[in-house]
mmCIF file of C-alpha atoms in Angstrom:
data_model
loop_
_atom_site.group_PDB
_atom_site.id
_atom_site.type_symbol
_atom_site.label_atom_id
_atom_site.label_comp_id
_atom_site.label_asym_id
_atom_site.label_seq_id
_atom_site.Cartn_x
_atom_site.Cartn_y
_atom_site.Cartn_z
ATOM 1 C CA SER A 1 37.321 -10.137 2.472
ATOM 2 C CA HIS A 2 35.623 -13.185 3.985
ATOM 3 C CA GLN A 3 34.605 -11.270 7.131
ATOM 4 C CA ARG A 4 33.165 -8.399 5.102
ATOM 5 C CA GLU A 5 31.147 -10.755 2.930
ATOM 6 C CA LYS A 6 29.819 -12.460 6.053
ATOM 7 C CA ALA A 7 28.743 -9.102 7.497
ATOM 8 C CA VAL A 8 26.920 -8.189 4.295
ATOM 9 C CA VAL A 9 25.010 -11.468 4.208
ATOM 10 C CA SER A 10 24.001 -11.186 7.860
ATOM 11 C CA THR A 11 22.201 -7.857 7.245
ATOM 12 C CA GLN A 12 20.777 -8.680 3.824
ATOM 13 C CA SER A 13 17.366 -9.716 5.147
ATOM 14 C CA THR A 14 16.846 -6.427 7.005
ATOM 15 C CA GLY A 15 17.099 -4.275 3.879
ATOM 16 C CA VAL A 16 20.185 -2.456 5.217
ATOM 17 C CA THR A 17 23.760 -3.353 4.302
ATOM 18 C CA ASN A 18 26.748 -1.672 5.983
ATOM 19 C CA ILE A 19 30.100 -1.616 4.171
ATOM 20 C CA ALA A 20 33.028 0.549 5.318
ATOM 21 C CA ARG A 21 30.844 2.941 7.376
ATOM 22 C CA THR A 22 28.474 3.374 4.442
ATOM 23 C CA SER A 23 24.835 2.255 4.760
ATOM 24 C CA PHE A 24 22.953 0.888 1.750
ATOM 25 C CA PHE A 25 19.146 0.866 2.091
ATOM 26 C CA HIS A 26 17.677 -1.353 -0.603
ATOM 27 C CA LEU A 27 14.343 -2.629 -1.890
ATOM 28 C CA LYS A 28 13.639 -5.125 -4.667
ATOM 29 C CA LYS A 29 10.871 -4.615 -7.212
ATOM 30 C CA SER A 30 10.562 -7.392 -9.815
ATOM 31 C CA ASN A 31 14.112 -7.723 -11.175
ATOM 32 C CA VAL A 32 15.226 -4.226 -10.107
ATOM 33 C CA TRP A 33 16.984 -3.123 -6.924
ATOM 34 C CA ILE A 34 16.449 0.460 -5.767
ATOM 35 C CA THR A 35 19.044 1.696 -3.271
ATOM 36 C CA ALA A 36 19.710 4.765 -1.120
ATOM 37 C CA VAL A 37 23.238 5.371 0.161
ATOM 38 C CA THR A 38 24.288 7.401 3.199
ATOM 39 C CA ARG A 39 27.248 7.810 5.549
ATOM 40 C CA GLN A 40 25.235 9.507 8.283
ATOM 41 C CA ASN A 41 23.000 8.203 11.056
ATOM 42 C CA VAL A 42 19.718 8.912 9.275
ATOM 43 C CA ASN A 43 16.162 7.898 10.067
ATOM 44 C CA ALA A 44 15.822 4.458 8.451
ATOM 45 C CA ALA A 45 12.015 4.632 8.316
ATOM 46 C CA MET A 46 12.194 7.905 6.395
ATOM 47 C CA VAL A 47 14.652 6.416 3.886
ATOM 48 C CA PHE A 48 12.483 3.368 3.211
ATOM 49 C CA GLU A 49 9.390 5.560 2.916
ATOM 50 C CA MET A 50 11.279 7.645 0.357
ATOM 51 C CA LEU A 51 12.198 4.511 -1.614
ATOM 52 C CA HIS A 52 8.584 3.297 -1.582
ATOM 53 C CA GLN A 53 7.365 6.736 -2.690
ATOM 54 C CA THR A 54 9.913 6.719 -5.523
ATOM 55 C CA LEU A 55 8.671 3.308 -6.692
ATOM 56 C CA ALA A 56 5.063 4.504 -6.515
ATOM 57 C CA LEU A 57 6.010 7.613 -8.486
ATOM 58 C CA MET A 58 7.673 5.602 -11.249
ATOM 59 C CA THR A 59 4.657 3.267 -11.368
ATOM 60 C CA SER A 60 2.386 6.295 -11.718
ATOM 61 C CA TYR A 61 4.430 7.586 -14.661
ATOM 62 C CA PHE A 62 5.203 4.508 -16.739
ATOM 63 C CA GLY A 63 3.394 1.564 -15.147
ATOM 64 C CA LYS A 64 5.372 -1.565 -14.291
ATOM 65 C CA VAL A 65 8.846 -0.972 -12.847
ATOM 66 C CA SER A 66 11.294 -3.238 -14.694
ATOM 67 C CA GLU A 67 14.767 -3.112 -16.197
ATOM 68 C CA GLU A 68 13.365 -2.408 -19.666
ATOM 69 C CA ALA A 69 11.065 0.355 -18.375
ATOM 70 C CA ILE A 70 13.955 2.053 -16.552
ATOM 71 C CA LYS A 71 16.134 1.937 -19.687
ATOM 72 C CA SER A 72 13.316 3.399 -21.776
ATOM 73 C CA ASN A 73 12.539 6.176 -19.254
ATOM 74 C CA PHE A 74 16.058 6.981 -18.048
ATOM 75 C CA VAL A 75 15.818 10.700 -18.842
ATOM 76 C CA LEU A 76 12.407 10.953 -17.165
ATOM 77 C CA ILE A 77 13.678 9.198 -14.001
ATOM 78 C CA TYR A 78 16.688 11.533 -13.899
ATOM 79 C CA GLU A 79 14.344 14.560 -14.068
ATOM 80 C CA LEU A 80 12.135 13.108 -11.312
ATOM 81 C CA LEU A 81 15.101 12.453 -9.006
ATOM 82 C CA ASP A 82 16.276 16.014 -9.586
ATOM 83 C CA GLU A 83 12.899 17.269 -8.327
ATOM 84 C CA ILE A 84 12.138 14.902 -5.452
ATOM 85 C CA LEU A 85 15.618 15.178 -3.878
ATOM 86 C CA ASP A 86 17.545 18.347 -3.079
ATOM 87 C CA PHE A 87 21.081 17.881 -1.695
ATOM 88 C CA GLY A 88 20.005 14.475 -0.418
ATOM 89 C CA TYR A 89 16.880 15.759 1.362
ATOM 90 C CA PRO A 90 13.433 14.569 0.208
ATOM 91 C CA GLN A 91 11.285 17.363 -1.179
ATOM 92 C CA LYS A 92 8.082 16.597 -3.090
ATOM 93 C CA THR A 93 6.996 13.106 -4.121
ATOM 94 C CA ASP A 94 3.350 13.778 -4.945
ATOM 95 C CA SER A 95 2.695 12.619 -8.506
ATOM 96 C CA GLY A 96 -0.146 15.110 -8.931
ATOM 97 C CA ILE A 97 2.221 18.034 -8.379
ATOM 98 C CA LEU A 98 5.083 16.617 -10.445
ATOM 99 C CA LYS A 99 2.861 15.776 -13.411
ATOM 100 C CA THR A 100 1.947 19.457 -13.767
ATOM 101 C CA PHE A 101 5.414 20.244 -15.110
ATOM 102 C CA ILE A 102 7.173 16.885 -15.729
ATOM 103 C CA THR A 103 5.585 14.733 -18.432
ATOM 104 C CA GLN A 104 6.599 11.655 -20.426
ATOM 105 C CA GLN A 105 7.921 14.069 -23.058
ATOM 106 C CA GLY A 106 10.140 15.898 -20.584
ATOM 107 C CA ILE A 107 9.901 19.063 -18.468
ATOM 108 C CA LYS A 108 7.257 21.540 -19.573
ATOM 109 C CA THR A 109 8.301 25.146 -20.113
ATOM 110 C CA THR A 110 6.296 27.151 -17.596
ATOM 111 C CA THR A 111 5.427 30.822 -17.556
ATOM 112 C CA PRO A 112 6.243 32.916 -14.456
ATOM 113 C CA GLU A 113 2.546 32.775 -13.449
ATOM 114 C CA GLU A 114 2.473 28.976 -13.724
ATOM 115 C CA GLN A 115 5.757 28.730 -11.832
ATOM 116 C CA THR A 116 4.259 30.839 -9.045
ATOM 117 C CA LYS A 117 1.243 28.495 -8.853
ATOM 118 C CA ILE A 118 3.532 25.459 -8.626
ATOM 119 C CA THR A 119 5.590 27.108 -5.873
ATOM 120 C CA ASN A 120 2.451 28.014 -3.909
ATOM 121 C CA GLN A 121 1.154 24.485 -4.325
ATOM 122 C CA VAL A 122 4.357 22.913 -3.012
ATOM 123 C CA THR A 123 4.853 25.324 -0.110
ATOM 124 C CA GLY A 124 1.203 26.162 0.659
ATOM 125 C CA GLN A 125 -1.172 24.732 3.237
ATOM 126 C CA ILE A 126 -2.835 22.427 0.682
ATOM 127 C CA GLY A 127 0.177 21.272 -1.294
ATOM 128 C CA TRP A 128 -1.500 18.136 -2.647
ATOM 129 C CA ARG A 129 -4.092 19.998 -4.761
ATOM 130 C CA ARG A 130 -3.750 22.893 -7.155
ATOM 131 C CA ASP A 131 -6.232 25.729 -7.681
ATOM 132 C CA GLY A 132 -8.485 26.105 -10.686
ATOM 133 C CA ILE A 133 -9.485 22.456 -11.217
ATOM 134 C CA LYS A 134 -12.718 22.201 -13.214
ATOM 135 C CA TYR A 135 -14.787 19.239 -14.360
ATOM 136 C CA ARG A 136 -18.036 19.190 -16.269
ATOM 137 C CA ARG A 137 -19.159 16.257 -14.162
ATOM 138 C CA ASN A 138 -18.117 15.882 -10.529
ATOM 139 C CA GLU A 139 -17.396 12.261 -9.610
ATOM 140 C CA LEU A 140 -15.834 10.484 -6.646
ATOM 141 C CA PHE A 141 -15.025 6.756 -6.559
ATOM 142 C CA LEU A 142 -14.034 4.747 -3.493
ATOM 143 C CA ASP A 143 -12.582 1.222 -3.398
ATOM 144 C CA VAL A 144 -11.897 -0.813 -0.251
ATOM 145 C CA LEU A 145 -9.164 -3.425 -0.831
ATOM 146 C CA GLU A 146 -8.604 -5.983 1.921
ATOM 147 C CA SER A 147 -6.226 -8.912 2.366
ATOM 148 C CA VAL A 148 -6.666 -11.621 5.008
ATOM 149 C CA ASN A 149 -3.477 -13.029 6.563
ATOM 150 C CA LEU A 150 -3.981 -16.285 8.443
ATOM 151 C CA LEU A 151 -1.680 -18.765 10.169
ATOM 152 C CA MET A 152 -2.956 -22.087 11.506
ATOM 153 C CA ASN A 153 -1.377 -25.275 12.832
ATOM 154 C CA ALA A 154 -1.706 -28.819 11.491
ATOM 155 C CA GLN A 155 -4.830 -29.406 13.587
ATOM 156 C CA GLY A 156 -6.640 -26.452 12.002
ATOM 157 C CA LYS A 157 -6.384 -24.132 15.013
ATOM 158 C CA VAL A 158 -5.865 -20.470 14.109
ATOM 159 C CA LEU A 159 -2.613 -19.161 15.588
ATOM 160 C CA SER A 160 -2.786 -15.609 14.266
ATOM 161 C CA ALA A 161 -4.986 -13.688 11.871
ATOM 162 C CA HIS A 162 -5.407 -10.099 10.778
ATOM 163 C CA VAL A 163 -6.936 -8.107 7.943
ATOM 164 C CA SER A 164 -4.969 -5.360 6.195
ATOM 165 C CA GLY A 165 -7.110 -2.875 4.301
ATOM 166 C CA ARG A 166 -6.620 0.058 1.967
ATOM 167 C CA VAL A 167 -9.108 2.746 0.969
ATOM 168 C CA VAL A 168 -8.283 3.970 -2.534
ATOM 169 C CA MET A 169 -10.132 6.939 -3.997
ATOM 170 C CA ARG A 170 -10.415 8.529 -7.413
ATOM 171 C CA SER A 171 -11.457 12.144 -7.234
ATOM 172 C CA TYR A 172 -12.711 14.205 -10.173
ATOM 173 C CA LEU A 173 -14.124 17.218 -8.368
ATOM 174 C CA SER A 174 -13.976 20.914 -9.211
ATOM 175 C CA GLY A 175 -12.541 23.612 -6.994
ATOM 176 C CA MET A 176 -11.508 22.887 -3.405
ATOM 177 C CA PRO A 177 -14.207 20.486 -2.154
ATOM 178 C CA GLU A 178 -14.236 19.222 1.423
ATOM 179 C CA CYS A 179 -15.329 15.596 1.693
ATOM 180 C CA LYS A 180 -16.409 13.793 4.832
ATOM 181 C CA PHE A 181 -17.443 10.267 5.700
ATOM 182 C CA GLY A 182 -17.710 8.248 8.894
ATOM 183 C CA MET A 183 -16.489 4.854 10.051
ATOM 184 C CA ASN A 184 -18.495 2.094 11.685
ATOM 185 C CA ASP A 185 -15.784 1.162 14.136
ATOM 186 C CA LYS A 186 -16.535 0.093 17.694
ATOM 187 C CA ILE A 187 -15.263 3.313 19.256
ATOM 188 C CA VAL A 188 -18.144 5.164 17.618
ATOM 189 C CA ALA A 189 -20.615 2.527 18.814
ATOM 190 C CA ASP A 190 -19.338 2.871 22.380
ATOM 191 C CA ASN A 191 -19.410 6.676 22.452
ATOM 192 C CA LYS A 192 -22.860 7.226 20.949
ATOM 193 C CA ASP A 193 -26.298 6.253 22.225
ATOM 194 C CA LYS A 194 -25.037 5.232 25.652
ATOM 195 C CA ASP A 195 -28.528 5.428 27.129
ATOM 196 C CA ASN A 196 -30.066 3.090 24.570
ATOM 197 C CA ALA A 197 -28.699 -0.396 25.308
ATOM 198 C CA ALA A 198 -30.460 -2.029 22.333
ATOM 199 C CA GLU A 199 -29.057 0.550 19.914
ATOM 200 C CA VAL A 200 -25.558 0.094 21.326
ATOM 201 C CA ALA A 201 -25.824 -3.693 20.960
ATOM 202 C CA ARG A 202 -26.995 -3.349 17.362
ATOM 203 C CA LYS A 203 -24.165 -0.982 16.453
ATOM 204 C CA LYS A 204 -21.578 -3.206 18.069
ATOM 205 C CA THR A 205 -22.850 -6.123 16.000
ATOM 206 C CA ASN A 206 -22.479 -4.165 12.742
ATOM 207 C CA SER A 207 -19.252 -2.377 13.665
ATOM 208 C CA ILE A 208 -15.612 -3.212 13.074
ATOM 209 C CA ALA A 209 -12.848 -3.096 15.689
ATOM 210 C CA ILE A 210 -9.970 -1.242 13.980
ATOM 211 C CA ASP A 211 -6.639 -1.722 15.754
ATOM 212 C CA ASP A 212 -4.622 0.939 13.949
ATOM 213 C CA CYS A 213 -4.848 3.109 10.860
ATOM 214 C CA THR A 214 -2.795 5.633 8.891
ATOM 215 C CA PHE A 215 -4.089 8.456 6.702
ATOM 216 C CA HIS A 216 -3.085 10.510 3.694
ATOM 217 C CA GLN A 217 -1.769 13.951 4.559
ATOM 218 C CA CYS A 218 -5.010 15.547 3.317
ATOM 219 C CA VAL A 219 -7.028 14.099 6.249
ATOM 220 C CA LYS A 220 -7.722 16.445 9.156
ATOM 221 C CA LEU A 221 -6.543 14.414 12.121
ATOM 222 C CA SER A 222 -8.063 16.745 14.716
ATOM 223 C CA LYS A 223 -11.587 16.016 13.455
ATOM 224 C CA PHE A 224 -10.903 12.310 13.341
ATOM 225 C CA GLU A 225 -9.768 12.318 16.970
ATOM 226 C CA SER A 226 -12.774 14.342 18.189
ATOM 227 C CA GLU A 227 -15.597 13.184 15.903
ATOM 228 C CA ARG A 228 -14.218 9.912 14.461
ATOM 229 C CA SER A 229 -15.080 11.251 11.019
ATOM 230 C CA ILE A 230 -12.676 11.465 8.082
ATOM 231 C CA SER A 231 -12.715 15.005 6.720
ATOM 232 C CA PHE A 232 -10.398 15.966 3.869
ATOM 233 C CA ILE A 233 -9.830 17.985 0.708
ATOM 234 C CA PRO A 234 -8.892 15.247 -1.785
ATOM 235 C CA PRO A 235 -6.019 15.381 -4.263
ATOM 236 C CA ASP A 236 -6.998 15.310 -7.905
ATOM 237 C CA GLY A 237 -7.033 11.843 -9.451
ATOM 238 C CA GLU A 238 -6.267 8.533 -7.751
ATOM 239 C CA PHE A 239 -4.721 8.355 -4.268
ATOM 240 C CA GLU A 240 -4.659 6.150 -1.166
ATOM 241 C CA LEU A 241 -6.777 7.761 1.516
ATOM 242 C CA MET A 242 -5.981 5.429 4.418
ATOM 243 C CA ARG A 243 -4.685 2.060 5.565
ATOM 244 C CA TYR A 244 -5.990 0.075 8.497
ATOM 245 C CA ARG A 245 -5.563 -3.229 10.302
ATOM 246 C CA THR A 246 -7.958 -5.301 12.387
ATOM 247 C CA THR A 247 -7.568 -8.552 14.327
ATOM 248 C CA LYS A 248 -11.065 -8.987 15.794
ATOM 249 C CA ASP A 249 -14.108 -10.848 14.412
ATOM 250 C CA ILE A 250 -12.471 -11.868 11.139
ATOM 251 C CA SER A 251 -14.592 -13.828 8.654
ATOM 252 C CA TYR A 252 -12.322 -16.214 6.785
ATOM 253 C CA PRO A 253 -13.212 -16.546 3.096
ATOM 254 C CA PHE A 254 -11.900 -20.118 2.899
ATOM 255 C CA ARG A 255 -11.428 -23.141 5.120
ATOM 256 C CA ILE A 256 -8.376 -25.291 4.467
ATOM 257 C CA ILE A 257 -8.198 -28.964 5.441
ATOM 258 C CA PRO A 258 -4.693 -30.413 4.890
ATOM 259 C CA LEU A 259 -3.727 -34.083 4.917
ATOM 260 C CA VAL A 260 -0.077 -35.196 4.601
ATOM 261 C CA ARG A 261 0.904 -38.851 4.250
ATOM 262 C CA GLU A 262 4.339 -40.393 3.775
ATOM 263 C CA LYS A 263 4.306 -43.188 1.201
ATOM 264 C CA GLY A 264 7.796 -44.590 1.525
ATOM 265 C CA LYS A 265 11.147 -42.909 2.152
ATOM 266 C CA THR A 266 11.170 -40.905 -1.075
ATOM 267 C CA LYS A 267 7.488 -40.179 -1.667
ATOM 268 C CA MET A 268 4.919 -38.040 0.076
ATOM 269 C CA GLU A 269 1.263 -37.337 -0.650
ATOM 270 C CA ILE A 270 -0.307 -33.994 0.198
ATOM 271 C CA GLN A 271 -4.064 -33.630 -0.009
ATOM 272 C CA ILE A 272 -5.653 -30.226 0.502
ATOM 273 C CA VAL A 273 -9.381 -29.536 0.646
ATOM 274 C CA LEU A 274 -10.351 -25.903 0.085
ATOM 275 C CA LYS A 275 -13.882 -24.920 1.076
ATOM 276 C CA SER A 276 -15.439 -21.499 0.726
ATOM 277 C CA ASN A 277 -17.189 -19.831 3.653
ATOM 278 C CA TYR A 278 -19.033 -17.182 1.657
ATOM 279 C CA ARG A 279 -22.484 -17.361 0.103
ATOM 280 C CA ALA A 280 -23.134 -19.494 -2.972
ATOM 281 C CA ALA A 281 -24.192 -16.372 -4.889
ATOM 282 C CA LEU A 282 -20.636 -14.999 -4.677
ATOM 283 C CA LEU A 283 -17.888 -16.161 -7.016
ATOM 284 C CA GLY A 284 -14.176 -16.389 -6.159
ATOM 285 C CA GLN A 285 -11.771 -15.586 -8.996
ATOM 286 C CA LYS A 286 -8.021 -15.910 -9.554
ATOM 287 C CA ILE A 287 -7.579 -18.275 -6.605
ATOM 288 C CA GLU A 288 -4.040 -19.650 -6.269
ATOM 289 C CA VAL A 289 -2.871 -22.421 -3.943
ATOM 290 C CA LYS A 290 0.896 -22.584 -3.360
ATOM 291 C CA ILE A 291 2.361 -25.707 -1.755
ATOM 292 C CA PRO A 292 6.038 -25.448 -0.726
ATOM 293 C CA THR A 293 8.132 -28.537 -1.455
ATOM 294 C CA PRO A 294 11.645 -29.529 -0.319
ATOM 295 C CA VAL A 295 14.595 -28.349 -2.385
ATOM 296 C CA SER A 296 15.473 -31.962 -3.236
ATOM 297 C CA THR A 297 12.070 -32.620 -4.863
ATOM 298 C CA ALA A 298 12.589 -34.469 -8.169
ATOM 299 C CA GLY A 299 9.067 -34.490 -9.564
ATOM 300 C CA VAL A 300 5.472 -33.588 -8.756
ATOM 301 C CA ASN A 301 2.202 -35.099 -9.966
ATOM 302 C CA LEU A 302 -0.706 -32.699 -9.546
ATOM 303 C CA LEU A 303 -4.372 -33.683 -9.495
ATOM 304 C CA CYS A 304 -6.989 -30.971 -9.113
ATOM 305 C CA ASN A 305 -10.689 -31.735 -8.724
ATOM 306 C CA LYS A 306 -13.301 -28.996 -9.048
ATOM 307 C CA GLY A 307 -16.000 -28.855 -6.435
ATOM 308 C CA ARG A 308 -19.351 -27.118 -6.289
#
């Protein structure tokens, strides 16, 4: 009993727990644990991707994933699991496809013609978009969401830094449109205009060095490899087109100046100066500063001064 408990704790941080030749893959979302169980040597990355897709699917259907939301939508979740898994094998997790016949009110009754369209959509070449989509007004929205991750030492020297970005699109287009846009990464700047040194220098200045990126299944990878252009037939509604990461030429939005002083054996003073590096015309919102304290901390007095 003690040895088994020790084994479980030792693998808890990895997201995989092994008990009696059974593997438990688990993720935590708010106050809810979502778990996949197997007794075979499966691909762990595929299992975790399936769990993340299931969480994204539930978020798409009823918003925040919580204990109360799961209790309220138990029947809906049961119907979704019946569709996205078949004998333990992942099938379809695209919310656009599932919402055509599974709604908040339950499973829609479909005619044979509609069932044929759903089958063709799932098994066809373009399974992420159905035929016959029509809008009075064709619109396409694109949002670039970036997060800067930075680690520095006590002297202010940057130890590691990278930017993680997501390109989220909302598509309201009729028919089967093919969209295309380019990227101003440094590979394009190096490959084009090789004879014009001034043009190359200008493009390198305005370009971004992307280390790695992943795409939605709708992107044609062959065109991206040959032309460095993103060509795709978008799914209907909101979807994540790509993710990317870069570690070069990062502009830090803030500069942090920490000062720690010990004032006796049981008291410590931490002073942090936060300065913005962006233009005065821009405004930072919802800025949070988290300062970790020892577990034995008895009390904290906080003073916050607003700058200009």
